[in-house]
JSON list of C-alpha atoms in Angstrom, two decimals:
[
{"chain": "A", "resi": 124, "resn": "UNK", "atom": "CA", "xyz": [-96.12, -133.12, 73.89]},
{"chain": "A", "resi": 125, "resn": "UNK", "atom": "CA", "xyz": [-94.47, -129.74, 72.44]},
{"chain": "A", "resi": 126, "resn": "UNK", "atom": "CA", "xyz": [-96.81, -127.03, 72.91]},
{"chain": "A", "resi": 127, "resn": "UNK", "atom": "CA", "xyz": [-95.67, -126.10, 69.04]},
{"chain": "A", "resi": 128, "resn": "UNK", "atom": "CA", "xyz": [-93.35, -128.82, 67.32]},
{"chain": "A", "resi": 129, "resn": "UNK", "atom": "CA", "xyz": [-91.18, -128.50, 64.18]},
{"chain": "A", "resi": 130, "resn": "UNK", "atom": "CA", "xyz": [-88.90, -130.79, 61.99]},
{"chain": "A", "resi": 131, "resn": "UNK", "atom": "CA", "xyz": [-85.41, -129.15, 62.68]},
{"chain": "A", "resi": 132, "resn": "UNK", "atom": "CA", "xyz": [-84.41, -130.44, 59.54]},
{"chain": "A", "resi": 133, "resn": "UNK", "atom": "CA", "xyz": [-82.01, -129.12, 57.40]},
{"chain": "A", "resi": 134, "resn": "UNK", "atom": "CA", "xyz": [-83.79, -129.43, 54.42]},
{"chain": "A", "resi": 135, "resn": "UNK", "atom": "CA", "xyz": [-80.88, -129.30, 52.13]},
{"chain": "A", "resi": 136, "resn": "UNK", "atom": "CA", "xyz": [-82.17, -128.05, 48.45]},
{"chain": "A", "resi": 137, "resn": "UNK", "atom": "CA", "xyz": [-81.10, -127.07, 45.52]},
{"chain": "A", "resi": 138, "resn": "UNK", "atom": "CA", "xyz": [-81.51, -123.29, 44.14]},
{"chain": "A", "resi": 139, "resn": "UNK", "atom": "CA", "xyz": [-84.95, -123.34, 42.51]},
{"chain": "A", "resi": 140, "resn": "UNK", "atom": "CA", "xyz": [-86.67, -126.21, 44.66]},
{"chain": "A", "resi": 141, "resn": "UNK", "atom": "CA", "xyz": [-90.12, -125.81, 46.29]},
{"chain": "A", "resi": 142, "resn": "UNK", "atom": "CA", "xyz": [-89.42, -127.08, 50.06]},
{"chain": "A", "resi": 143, "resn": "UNK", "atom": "CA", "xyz": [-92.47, -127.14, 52.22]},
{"chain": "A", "resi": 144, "resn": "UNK", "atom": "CA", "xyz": [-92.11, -127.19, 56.09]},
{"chain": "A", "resi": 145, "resn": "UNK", "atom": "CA", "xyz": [-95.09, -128.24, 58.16]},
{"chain": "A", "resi": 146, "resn": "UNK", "atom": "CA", "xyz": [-95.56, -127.52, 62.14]},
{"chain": "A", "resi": 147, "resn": "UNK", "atom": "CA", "xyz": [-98.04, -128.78, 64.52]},
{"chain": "A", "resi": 148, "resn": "UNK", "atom": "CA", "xyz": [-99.56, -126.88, 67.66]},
{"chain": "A", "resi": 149, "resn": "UNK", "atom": "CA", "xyz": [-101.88, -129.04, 70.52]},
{"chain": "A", "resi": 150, "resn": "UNK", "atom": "CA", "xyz": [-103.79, -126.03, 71.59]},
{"chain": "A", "resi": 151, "resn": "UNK", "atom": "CA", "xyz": [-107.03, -126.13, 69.43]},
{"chain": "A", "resi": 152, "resn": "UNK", "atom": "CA", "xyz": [-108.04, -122.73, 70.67]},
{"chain": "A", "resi": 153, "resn": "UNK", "atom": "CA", "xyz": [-105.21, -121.24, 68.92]},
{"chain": "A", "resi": 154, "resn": "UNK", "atom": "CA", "xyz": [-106.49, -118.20, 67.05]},
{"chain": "A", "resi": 155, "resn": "UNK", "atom": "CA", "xyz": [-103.18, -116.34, 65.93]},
{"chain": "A", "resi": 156, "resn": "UNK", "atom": "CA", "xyz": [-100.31, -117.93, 63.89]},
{"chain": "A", "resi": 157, "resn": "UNK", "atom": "CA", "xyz": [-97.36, -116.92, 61.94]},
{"chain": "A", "resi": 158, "resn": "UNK", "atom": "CA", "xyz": [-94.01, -117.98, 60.48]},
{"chain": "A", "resi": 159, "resn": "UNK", "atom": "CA", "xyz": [-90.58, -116.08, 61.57]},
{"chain": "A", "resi": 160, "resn": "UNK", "atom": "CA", "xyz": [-87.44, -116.35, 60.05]},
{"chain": "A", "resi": 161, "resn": "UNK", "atom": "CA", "xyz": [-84.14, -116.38, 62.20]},
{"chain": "A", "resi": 162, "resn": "UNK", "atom": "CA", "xyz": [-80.74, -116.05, 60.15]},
{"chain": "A", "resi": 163, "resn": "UNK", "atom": "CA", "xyz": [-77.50, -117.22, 61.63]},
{"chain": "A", "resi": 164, "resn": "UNK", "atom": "CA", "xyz": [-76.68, -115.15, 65.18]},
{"chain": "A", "resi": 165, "resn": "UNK", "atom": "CA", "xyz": [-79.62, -112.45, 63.77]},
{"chain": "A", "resi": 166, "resn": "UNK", "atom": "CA", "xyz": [-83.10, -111.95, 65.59]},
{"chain": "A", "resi": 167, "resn": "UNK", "atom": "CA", "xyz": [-86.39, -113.56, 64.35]},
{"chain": "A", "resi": 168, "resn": "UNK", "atom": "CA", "xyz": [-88.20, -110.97, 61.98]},
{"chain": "A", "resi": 169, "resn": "UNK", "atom": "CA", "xyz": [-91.59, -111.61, 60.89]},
{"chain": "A", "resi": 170, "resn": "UNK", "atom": "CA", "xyz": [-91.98, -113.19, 57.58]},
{"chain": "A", "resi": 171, "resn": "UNK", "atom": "CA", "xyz": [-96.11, -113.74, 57.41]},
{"chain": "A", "resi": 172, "resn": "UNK", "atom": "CA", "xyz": [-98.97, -114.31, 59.12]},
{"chain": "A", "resi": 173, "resn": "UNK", "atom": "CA", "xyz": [-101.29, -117.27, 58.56]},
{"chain": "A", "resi": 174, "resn": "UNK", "atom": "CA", "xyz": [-104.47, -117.06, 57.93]},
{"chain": "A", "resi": 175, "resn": "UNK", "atom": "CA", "xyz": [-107.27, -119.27, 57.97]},
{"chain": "A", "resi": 176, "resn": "UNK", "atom": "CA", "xyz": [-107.96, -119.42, 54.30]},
{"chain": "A", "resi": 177, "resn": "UNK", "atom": "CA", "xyz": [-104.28, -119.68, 53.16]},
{"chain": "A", "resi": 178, "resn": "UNK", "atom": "CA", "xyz": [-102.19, -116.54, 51.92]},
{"chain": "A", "resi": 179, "resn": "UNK", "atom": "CA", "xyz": [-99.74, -116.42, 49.60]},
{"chain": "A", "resi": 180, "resn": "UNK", "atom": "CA", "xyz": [-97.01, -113.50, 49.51]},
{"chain": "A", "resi": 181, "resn": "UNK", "atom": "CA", "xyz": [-94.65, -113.89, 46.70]},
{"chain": "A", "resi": 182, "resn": "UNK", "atom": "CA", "xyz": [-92.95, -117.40, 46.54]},
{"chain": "A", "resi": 183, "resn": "UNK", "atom": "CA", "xyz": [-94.60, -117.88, 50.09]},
{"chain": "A", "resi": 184, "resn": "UNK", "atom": "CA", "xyz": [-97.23, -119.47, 50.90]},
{"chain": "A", "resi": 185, "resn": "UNK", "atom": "CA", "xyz": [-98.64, -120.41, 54.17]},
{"chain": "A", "resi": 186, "resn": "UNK", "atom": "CA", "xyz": [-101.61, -122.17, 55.32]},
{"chain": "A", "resi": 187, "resn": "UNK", "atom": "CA", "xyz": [-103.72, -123.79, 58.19]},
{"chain": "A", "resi": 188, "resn": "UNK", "atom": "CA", "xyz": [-105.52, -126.58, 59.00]},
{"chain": "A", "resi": 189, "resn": "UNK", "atom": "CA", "xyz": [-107.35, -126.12, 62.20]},
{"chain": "A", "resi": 190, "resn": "UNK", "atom": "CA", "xyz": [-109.29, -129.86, 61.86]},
{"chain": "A", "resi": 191, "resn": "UNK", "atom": "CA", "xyz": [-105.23, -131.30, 62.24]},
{"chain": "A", "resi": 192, "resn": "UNK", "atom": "CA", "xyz": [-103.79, -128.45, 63.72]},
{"chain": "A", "resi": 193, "resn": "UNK", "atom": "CA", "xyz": [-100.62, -127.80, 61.55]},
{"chain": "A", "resi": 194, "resn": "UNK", "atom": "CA", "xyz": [-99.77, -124.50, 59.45]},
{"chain": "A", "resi": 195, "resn": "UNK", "atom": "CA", "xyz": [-97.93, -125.31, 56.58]},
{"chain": "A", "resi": 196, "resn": "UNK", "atom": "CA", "xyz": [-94.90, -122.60, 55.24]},
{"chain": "A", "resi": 197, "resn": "UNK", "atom": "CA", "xyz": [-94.33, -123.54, 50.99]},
{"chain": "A", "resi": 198, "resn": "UNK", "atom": "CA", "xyz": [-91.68, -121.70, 49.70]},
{"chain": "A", "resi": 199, "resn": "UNK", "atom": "CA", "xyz": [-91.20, -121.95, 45.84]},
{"chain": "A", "resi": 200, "resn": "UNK", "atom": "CA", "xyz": [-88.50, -121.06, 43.57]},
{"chain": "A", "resi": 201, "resn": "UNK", "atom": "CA", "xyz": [-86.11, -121.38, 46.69]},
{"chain": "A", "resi": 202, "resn": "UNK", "atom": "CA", "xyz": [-82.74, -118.21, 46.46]},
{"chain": "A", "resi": 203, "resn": "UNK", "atom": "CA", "xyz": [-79.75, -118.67, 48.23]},
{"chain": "A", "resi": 204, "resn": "UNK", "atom": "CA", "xyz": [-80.98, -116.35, 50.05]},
{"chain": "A", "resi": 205, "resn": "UNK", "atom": "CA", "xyz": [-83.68, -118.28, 51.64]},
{"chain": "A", "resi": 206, "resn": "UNK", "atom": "CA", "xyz": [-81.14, -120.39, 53.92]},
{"chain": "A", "resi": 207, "resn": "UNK", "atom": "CA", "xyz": [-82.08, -119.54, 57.29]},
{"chain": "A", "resi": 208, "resn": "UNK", "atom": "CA", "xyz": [-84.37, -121.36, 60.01]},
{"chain": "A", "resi": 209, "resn": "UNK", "atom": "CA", "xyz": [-87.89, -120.65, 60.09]},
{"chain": "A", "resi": 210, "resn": "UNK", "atom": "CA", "xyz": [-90.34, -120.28, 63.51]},
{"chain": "A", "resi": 211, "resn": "UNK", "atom": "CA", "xyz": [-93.66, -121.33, 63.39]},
{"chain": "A", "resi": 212, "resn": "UNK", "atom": "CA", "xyz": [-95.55, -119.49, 66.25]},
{"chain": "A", "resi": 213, "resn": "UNK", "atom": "CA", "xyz": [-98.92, -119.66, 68.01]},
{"chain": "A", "resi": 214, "resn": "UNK", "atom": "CA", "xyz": [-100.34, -118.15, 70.03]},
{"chain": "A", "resi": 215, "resn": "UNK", "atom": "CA", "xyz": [-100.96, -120.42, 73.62]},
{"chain": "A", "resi": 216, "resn": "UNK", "atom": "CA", "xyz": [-103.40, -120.37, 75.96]},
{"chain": "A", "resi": 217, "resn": "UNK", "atom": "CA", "xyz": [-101.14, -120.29, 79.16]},
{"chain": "A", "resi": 218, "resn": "UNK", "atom": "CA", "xyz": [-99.76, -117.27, 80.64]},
{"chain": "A", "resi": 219, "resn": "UNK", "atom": "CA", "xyz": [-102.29, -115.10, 78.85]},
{"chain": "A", "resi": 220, "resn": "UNK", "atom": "CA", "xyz": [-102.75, -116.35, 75.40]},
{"chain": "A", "resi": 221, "resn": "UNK", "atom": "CA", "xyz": [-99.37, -115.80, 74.96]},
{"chain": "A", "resi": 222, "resn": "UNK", "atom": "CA", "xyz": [-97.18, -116.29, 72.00]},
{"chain": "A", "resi": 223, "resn": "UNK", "atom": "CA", "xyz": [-95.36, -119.83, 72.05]},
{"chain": "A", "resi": 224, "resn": "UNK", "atom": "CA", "xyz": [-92.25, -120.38, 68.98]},
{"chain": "A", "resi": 225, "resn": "UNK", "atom": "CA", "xyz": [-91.76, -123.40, 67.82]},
{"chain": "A", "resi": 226, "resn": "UNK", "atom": "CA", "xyz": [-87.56, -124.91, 67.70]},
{"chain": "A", "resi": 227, "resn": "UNK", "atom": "CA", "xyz": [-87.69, -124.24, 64.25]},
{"chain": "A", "resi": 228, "resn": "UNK", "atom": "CA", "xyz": [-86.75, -125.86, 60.94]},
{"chain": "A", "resi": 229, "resn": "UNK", "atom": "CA", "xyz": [-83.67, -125.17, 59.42]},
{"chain": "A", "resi": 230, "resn": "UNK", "atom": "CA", "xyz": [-83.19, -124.66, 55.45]},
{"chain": "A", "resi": 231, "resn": "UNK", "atom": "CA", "xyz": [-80.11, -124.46, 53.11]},
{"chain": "A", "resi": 232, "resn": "UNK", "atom": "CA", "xyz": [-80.10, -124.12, 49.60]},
{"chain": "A", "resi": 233, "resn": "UNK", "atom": "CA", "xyz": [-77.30, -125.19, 47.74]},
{"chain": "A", "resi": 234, "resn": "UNK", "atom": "CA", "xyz": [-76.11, -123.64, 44.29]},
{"chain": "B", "resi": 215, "resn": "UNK", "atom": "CA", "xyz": [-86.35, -95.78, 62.79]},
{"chain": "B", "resi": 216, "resn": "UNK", "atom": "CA", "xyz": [-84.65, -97.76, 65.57]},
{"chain": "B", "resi": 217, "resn": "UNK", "atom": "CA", "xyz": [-87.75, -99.81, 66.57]},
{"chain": "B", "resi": 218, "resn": "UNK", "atom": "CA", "xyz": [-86.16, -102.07, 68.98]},
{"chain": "B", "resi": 219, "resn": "UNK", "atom": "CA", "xyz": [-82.87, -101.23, 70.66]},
{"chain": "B", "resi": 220, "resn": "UNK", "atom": "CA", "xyz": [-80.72, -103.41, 72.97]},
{"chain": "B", "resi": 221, "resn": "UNK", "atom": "CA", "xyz": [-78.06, -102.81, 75.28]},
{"chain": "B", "resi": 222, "resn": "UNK", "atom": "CA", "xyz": [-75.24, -104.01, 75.15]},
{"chain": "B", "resi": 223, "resn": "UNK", "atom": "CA", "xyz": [-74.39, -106.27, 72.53]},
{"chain": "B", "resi": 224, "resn": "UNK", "atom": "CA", "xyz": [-72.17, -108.67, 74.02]},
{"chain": "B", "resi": 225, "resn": "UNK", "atom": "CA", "xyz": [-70.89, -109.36, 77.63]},
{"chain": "B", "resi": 226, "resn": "UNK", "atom": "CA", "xyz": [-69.31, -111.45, 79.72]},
{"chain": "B", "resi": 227, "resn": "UNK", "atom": "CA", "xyz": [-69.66, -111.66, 83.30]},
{"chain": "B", "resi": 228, "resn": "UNK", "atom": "CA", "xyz": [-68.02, -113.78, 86.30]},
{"chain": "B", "resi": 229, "resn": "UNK", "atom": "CA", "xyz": [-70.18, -116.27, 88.35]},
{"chain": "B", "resi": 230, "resn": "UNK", "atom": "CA", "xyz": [-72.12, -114.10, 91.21]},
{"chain": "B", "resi": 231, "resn": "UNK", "atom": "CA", "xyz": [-72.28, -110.62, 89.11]},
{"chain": "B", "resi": 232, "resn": "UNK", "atom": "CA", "xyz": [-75.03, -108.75, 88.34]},
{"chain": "B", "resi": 233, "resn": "UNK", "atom": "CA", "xyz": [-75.84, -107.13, 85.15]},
{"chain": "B", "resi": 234, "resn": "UNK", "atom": "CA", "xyz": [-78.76, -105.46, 83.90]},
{"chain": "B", "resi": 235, "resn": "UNK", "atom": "CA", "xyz": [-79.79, -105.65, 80.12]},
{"chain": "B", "resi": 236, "resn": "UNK", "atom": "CA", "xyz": [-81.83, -102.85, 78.60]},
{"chain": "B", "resi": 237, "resn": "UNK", "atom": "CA", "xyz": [-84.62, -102.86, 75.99]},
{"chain": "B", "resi": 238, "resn": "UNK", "atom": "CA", "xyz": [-85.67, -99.86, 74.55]},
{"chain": "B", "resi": 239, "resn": "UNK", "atom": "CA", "xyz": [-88.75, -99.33, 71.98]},
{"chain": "B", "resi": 240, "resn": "UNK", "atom": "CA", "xyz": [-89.62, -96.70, 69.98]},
{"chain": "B", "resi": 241, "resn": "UNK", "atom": "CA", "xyz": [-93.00, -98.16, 68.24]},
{"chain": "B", "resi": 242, "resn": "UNK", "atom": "CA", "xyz": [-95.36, -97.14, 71.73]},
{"chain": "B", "resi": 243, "resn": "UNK", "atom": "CA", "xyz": [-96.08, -100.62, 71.87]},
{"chain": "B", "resi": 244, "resn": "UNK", "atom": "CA", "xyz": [-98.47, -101.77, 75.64]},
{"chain": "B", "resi": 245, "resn": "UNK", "atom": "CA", "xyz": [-96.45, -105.57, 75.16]},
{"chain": "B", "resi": 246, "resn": "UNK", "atom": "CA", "xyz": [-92.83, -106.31, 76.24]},
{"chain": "B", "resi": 247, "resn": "UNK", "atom": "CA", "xyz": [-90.93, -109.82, 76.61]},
{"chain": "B", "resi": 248, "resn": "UNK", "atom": "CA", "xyz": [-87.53, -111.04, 77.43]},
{"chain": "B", "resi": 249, "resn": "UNK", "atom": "CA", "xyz": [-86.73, -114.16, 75.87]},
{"chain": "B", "resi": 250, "resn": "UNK", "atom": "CA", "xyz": [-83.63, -116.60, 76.05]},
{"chain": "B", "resi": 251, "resn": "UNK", "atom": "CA", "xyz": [-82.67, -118.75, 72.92]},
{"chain": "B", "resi": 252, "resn": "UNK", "atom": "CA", "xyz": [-79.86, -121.27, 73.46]},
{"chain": "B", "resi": 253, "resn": "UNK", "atom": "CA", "xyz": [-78.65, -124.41, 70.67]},
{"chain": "B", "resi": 254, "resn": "UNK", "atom": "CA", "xyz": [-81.52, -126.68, 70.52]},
{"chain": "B", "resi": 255, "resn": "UNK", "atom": "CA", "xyz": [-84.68, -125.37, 72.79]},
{"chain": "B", "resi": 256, "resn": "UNK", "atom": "CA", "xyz": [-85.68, -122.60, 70.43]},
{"chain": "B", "resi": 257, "resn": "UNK", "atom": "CA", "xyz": [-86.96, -119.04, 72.03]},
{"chain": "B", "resi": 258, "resn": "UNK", "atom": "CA", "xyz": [-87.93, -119.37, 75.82]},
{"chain": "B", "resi": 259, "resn": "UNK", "atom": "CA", "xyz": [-89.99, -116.58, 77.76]},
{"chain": "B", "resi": 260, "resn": "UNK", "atom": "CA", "xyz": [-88.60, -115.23, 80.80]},
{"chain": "B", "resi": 261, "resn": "UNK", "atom": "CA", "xyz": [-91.02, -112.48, 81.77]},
{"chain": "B", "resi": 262, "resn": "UNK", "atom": "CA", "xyz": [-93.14, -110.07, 80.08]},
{"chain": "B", "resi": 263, "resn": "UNK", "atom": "CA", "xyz": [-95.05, -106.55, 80.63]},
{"chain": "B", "resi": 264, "resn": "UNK", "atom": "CA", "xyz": [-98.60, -105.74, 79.28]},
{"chain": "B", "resi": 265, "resn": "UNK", "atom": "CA", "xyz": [-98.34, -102.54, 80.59]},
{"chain": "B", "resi": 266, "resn": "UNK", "atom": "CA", "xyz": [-95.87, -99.47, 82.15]},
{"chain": "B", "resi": 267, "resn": "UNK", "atom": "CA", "xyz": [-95.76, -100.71, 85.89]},
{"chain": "B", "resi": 268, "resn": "UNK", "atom": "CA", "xyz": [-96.76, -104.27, 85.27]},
{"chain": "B", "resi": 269, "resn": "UNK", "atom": "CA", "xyz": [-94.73, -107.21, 84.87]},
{"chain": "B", "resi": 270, "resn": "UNK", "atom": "CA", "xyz": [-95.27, -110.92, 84.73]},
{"chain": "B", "resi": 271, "resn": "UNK", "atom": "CA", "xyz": [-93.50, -114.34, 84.73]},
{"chain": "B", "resi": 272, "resn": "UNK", "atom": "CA", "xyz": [-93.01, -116.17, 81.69]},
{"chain": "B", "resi": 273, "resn": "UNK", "atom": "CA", "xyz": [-91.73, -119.84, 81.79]},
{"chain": "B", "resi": 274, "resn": "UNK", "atom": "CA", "xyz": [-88.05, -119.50, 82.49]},
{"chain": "B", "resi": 275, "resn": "UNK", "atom": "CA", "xyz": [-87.93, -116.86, 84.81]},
{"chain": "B", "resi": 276, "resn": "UNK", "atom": "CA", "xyz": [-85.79, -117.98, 87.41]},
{"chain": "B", "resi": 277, "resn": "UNK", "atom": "CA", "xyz": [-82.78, -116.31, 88.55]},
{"chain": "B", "resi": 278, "resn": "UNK", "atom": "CA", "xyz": [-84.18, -112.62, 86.43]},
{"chain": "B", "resi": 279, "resn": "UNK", "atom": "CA", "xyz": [-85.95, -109.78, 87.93]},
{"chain": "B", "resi": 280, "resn": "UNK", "atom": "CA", "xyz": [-87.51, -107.76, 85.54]},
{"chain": "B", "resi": 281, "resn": "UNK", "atom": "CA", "xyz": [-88.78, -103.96, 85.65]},
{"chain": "B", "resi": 282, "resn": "UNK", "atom": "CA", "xyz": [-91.02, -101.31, 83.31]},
{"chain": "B", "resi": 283, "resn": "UNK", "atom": "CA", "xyz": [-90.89, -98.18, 84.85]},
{"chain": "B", "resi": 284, "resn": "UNK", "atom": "CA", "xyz": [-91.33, -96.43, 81.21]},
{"chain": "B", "resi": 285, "resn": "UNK", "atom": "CA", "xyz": [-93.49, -97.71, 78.70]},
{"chain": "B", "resi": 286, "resn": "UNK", "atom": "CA", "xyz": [-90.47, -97.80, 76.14]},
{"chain": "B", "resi": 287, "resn": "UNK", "atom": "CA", "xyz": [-88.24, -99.58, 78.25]},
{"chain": "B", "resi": 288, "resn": "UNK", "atom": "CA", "xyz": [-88.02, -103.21, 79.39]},
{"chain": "B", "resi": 289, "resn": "UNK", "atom": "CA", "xyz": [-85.05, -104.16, 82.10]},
{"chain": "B", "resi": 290, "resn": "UNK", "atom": "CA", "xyz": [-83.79, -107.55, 82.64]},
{"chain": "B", "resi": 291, "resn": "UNK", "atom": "CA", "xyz": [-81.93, -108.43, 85.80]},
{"chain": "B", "resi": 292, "resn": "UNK", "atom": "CA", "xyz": [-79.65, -111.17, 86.49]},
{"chain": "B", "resi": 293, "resn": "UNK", "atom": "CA", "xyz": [-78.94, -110.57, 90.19]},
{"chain": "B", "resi": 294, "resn": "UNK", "atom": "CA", "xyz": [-76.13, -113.85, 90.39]},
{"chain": "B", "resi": 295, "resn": "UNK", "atom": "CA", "xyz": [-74.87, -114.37, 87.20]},
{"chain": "B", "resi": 296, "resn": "UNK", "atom": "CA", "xyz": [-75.18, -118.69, 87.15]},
{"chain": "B", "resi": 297, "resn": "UNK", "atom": "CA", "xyz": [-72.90, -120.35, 83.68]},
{"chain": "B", "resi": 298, "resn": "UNK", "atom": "CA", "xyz": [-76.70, -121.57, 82.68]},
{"chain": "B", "resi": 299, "resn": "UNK", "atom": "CA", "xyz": [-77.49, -118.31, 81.99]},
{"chain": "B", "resi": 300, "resn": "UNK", "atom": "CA", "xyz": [-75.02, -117.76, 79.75]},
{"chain": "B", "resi": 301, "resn": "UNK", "atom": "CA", "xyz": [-77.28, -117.26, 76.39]},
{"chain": "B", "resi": 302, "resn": "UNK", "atom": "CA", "xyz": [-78.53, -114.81, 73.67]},
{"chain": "B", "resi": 303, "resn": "UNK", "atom": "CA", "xyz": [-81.17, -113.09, 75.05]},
{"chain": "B", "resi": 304, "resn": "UNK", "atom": "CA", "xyz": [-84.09, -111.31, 72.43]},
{"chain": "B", "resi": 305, "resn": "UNK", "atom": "CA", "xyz": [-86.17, -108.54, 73.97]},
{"chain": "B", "resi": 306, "resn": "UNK", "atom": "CA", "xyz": [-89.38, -108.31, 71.87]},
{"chain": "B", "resi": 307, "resn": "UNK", "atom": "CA", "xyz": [-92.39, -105.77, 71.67]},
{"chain": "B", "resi": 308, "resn": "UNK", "atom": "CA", "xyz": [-96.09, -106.00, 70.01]},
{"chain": "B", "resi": 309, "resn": "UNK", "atom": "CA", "xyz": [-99.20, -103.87, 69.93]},
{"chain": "B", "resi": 310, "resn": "UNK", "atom": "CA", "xyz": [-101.34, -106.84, 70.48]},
{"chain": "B", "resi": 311, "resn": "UNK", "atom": "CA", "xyz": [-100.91, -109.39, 72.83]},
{"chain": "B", "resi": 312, "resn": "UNK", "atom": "CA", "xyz": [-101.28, -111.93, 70.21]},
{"chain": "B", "resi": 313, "resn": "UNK", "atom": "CA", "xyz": [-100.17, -109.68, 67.21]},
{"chain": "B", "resi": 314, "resn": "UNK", "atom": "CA", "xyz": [-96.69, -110.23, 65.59]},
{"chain": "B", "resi": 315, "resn": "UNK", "atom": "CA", "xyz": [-93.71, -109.46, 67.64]},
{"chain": "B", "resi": 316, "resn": "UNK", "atom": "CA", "xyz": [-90.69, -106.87, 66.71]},
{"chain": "B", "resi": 317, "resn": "UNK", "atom": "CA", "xyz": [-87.37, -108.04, 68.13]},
{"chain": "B", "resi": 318, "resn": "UNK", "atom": "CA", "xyz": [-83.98, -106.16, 68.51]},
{"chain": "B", "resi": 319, "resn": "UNK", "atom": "CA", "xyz": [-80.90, -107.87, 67.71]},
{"chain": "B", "resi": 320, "resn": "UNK", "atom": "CA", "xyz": [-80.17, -110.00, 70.74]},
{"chain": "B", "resi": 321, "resn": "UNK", "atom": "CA", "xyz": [-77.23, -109.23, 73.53]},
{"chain": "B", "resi": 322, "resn": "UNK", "atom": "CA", "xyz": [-74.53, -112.22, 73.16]},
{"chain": "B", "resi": 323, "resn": "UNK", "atom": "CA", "xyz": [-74.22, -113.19, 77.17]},
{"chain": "B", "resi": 324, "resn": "UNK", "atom": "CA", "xyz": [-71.33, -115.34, 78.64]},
{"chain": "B", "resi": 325, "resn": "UNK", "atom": "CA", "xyz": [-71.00, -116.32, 82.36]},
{"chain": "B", "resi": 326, "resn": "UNK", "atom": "CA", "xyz": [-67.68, -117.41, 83.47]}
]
């Protein structure tokens, strides 16, 4: 099993969807989580963190669920804009509680 | 506000050369990484720094040497340039181990 697995999708949508993206991590000792987002030949840049109560930022909203181990990434309203591929990321207990990225799910939304 | 610089860009080397790819931060971050991303496996560690002076392997770090002689700088080695290692390759920095990472904008690598 995938230390962090993702759906690679696409989710094709249309402009002005809500598309939610879930991701599921095996190391229940996990204590740090986020979601990245990678364009097209461009470097991941930090989108949010999750935390454990659920935070919203904008049309974002990300949770966790620690009993089933999955962070959740809900994006509302979906922009053009929002076409990229998103990395869920955890932090792993190997190697020094190191950060482990998930493959990533990739999104496009259509006109 | 440069954050995190990489050098070069793009390259393309013969099988057997050596190269040397250079991170540079500006954000006195203690955490470093090297990472390789190619189609379909997603972002790969090949070795890491918590420290100036200290290195350590991540889990593809075969065929790289890696050194941190400065705290801003991260250097990644290919000694024999192998067509497998022909990749984009993301240096990365963080002020927490676990915190949220800052990456620079990748170095395009092809290995003929």
């Amino acid at each position: 099993r995938k230390e962090v697995e993702q759906d690679p999708g696409p989710f094709n949508v249309p402009e002005g969807a809500t598309v939610a993206f879930n991701c599921t991590y095996s190391n229940s000792a996990s204590q740090s989580f986020f979601w990245y987002r990678q364009d097209c030949r461009k470097e991941p840049k930090l989108l949010m963190s999750v935390y454990s109560s659920g935070n919203e930022d904008g049309r974002f909203t990300a949770q966790l669920n620690r009993a089933s181990q999955y962070i959740s990434l809900l994006i509302r309203d979906s922009k053009l804009s929002d076409s990229a591929t998103y990395l869920c990321v955890v932090n792993y207990n190997n190697a020094g509680n190191m950060l482990t990225f998930g493959g990533g799910t990739r999104l496009m939304v259509k006109p | 506000n440069a954050g995190v610089t990489q050098t070069p860009k793009f390259r393309v080397l013969k099988t057997g050369q050596s190269m040397t790819l250079l991170c540079a931060q500006d954000m006195n971050h203690e955490y470093m990484y090297w990472y390789r991303q190619d189609p379909g496996m997603g972002l790969r560690l090949i070795h890491y720094s918590v420290g100036e002076g200290t290195t350590a392997k991540g889990e593809v770090p075969d065929g790289y040497n890696v050194s941190r002689l400065k705290k801003q700088n991260f250097l990644l080695g290919l000694e024999s340039a192998a067509p497998s290692q022909t990749s984009v390759y993301f240096c990365a920095s963080s002020y927490l181990l676990t915190g949220s990472q800052h990456f620079g904008d990748g170095t395009r690598l092809s290995i003929l």
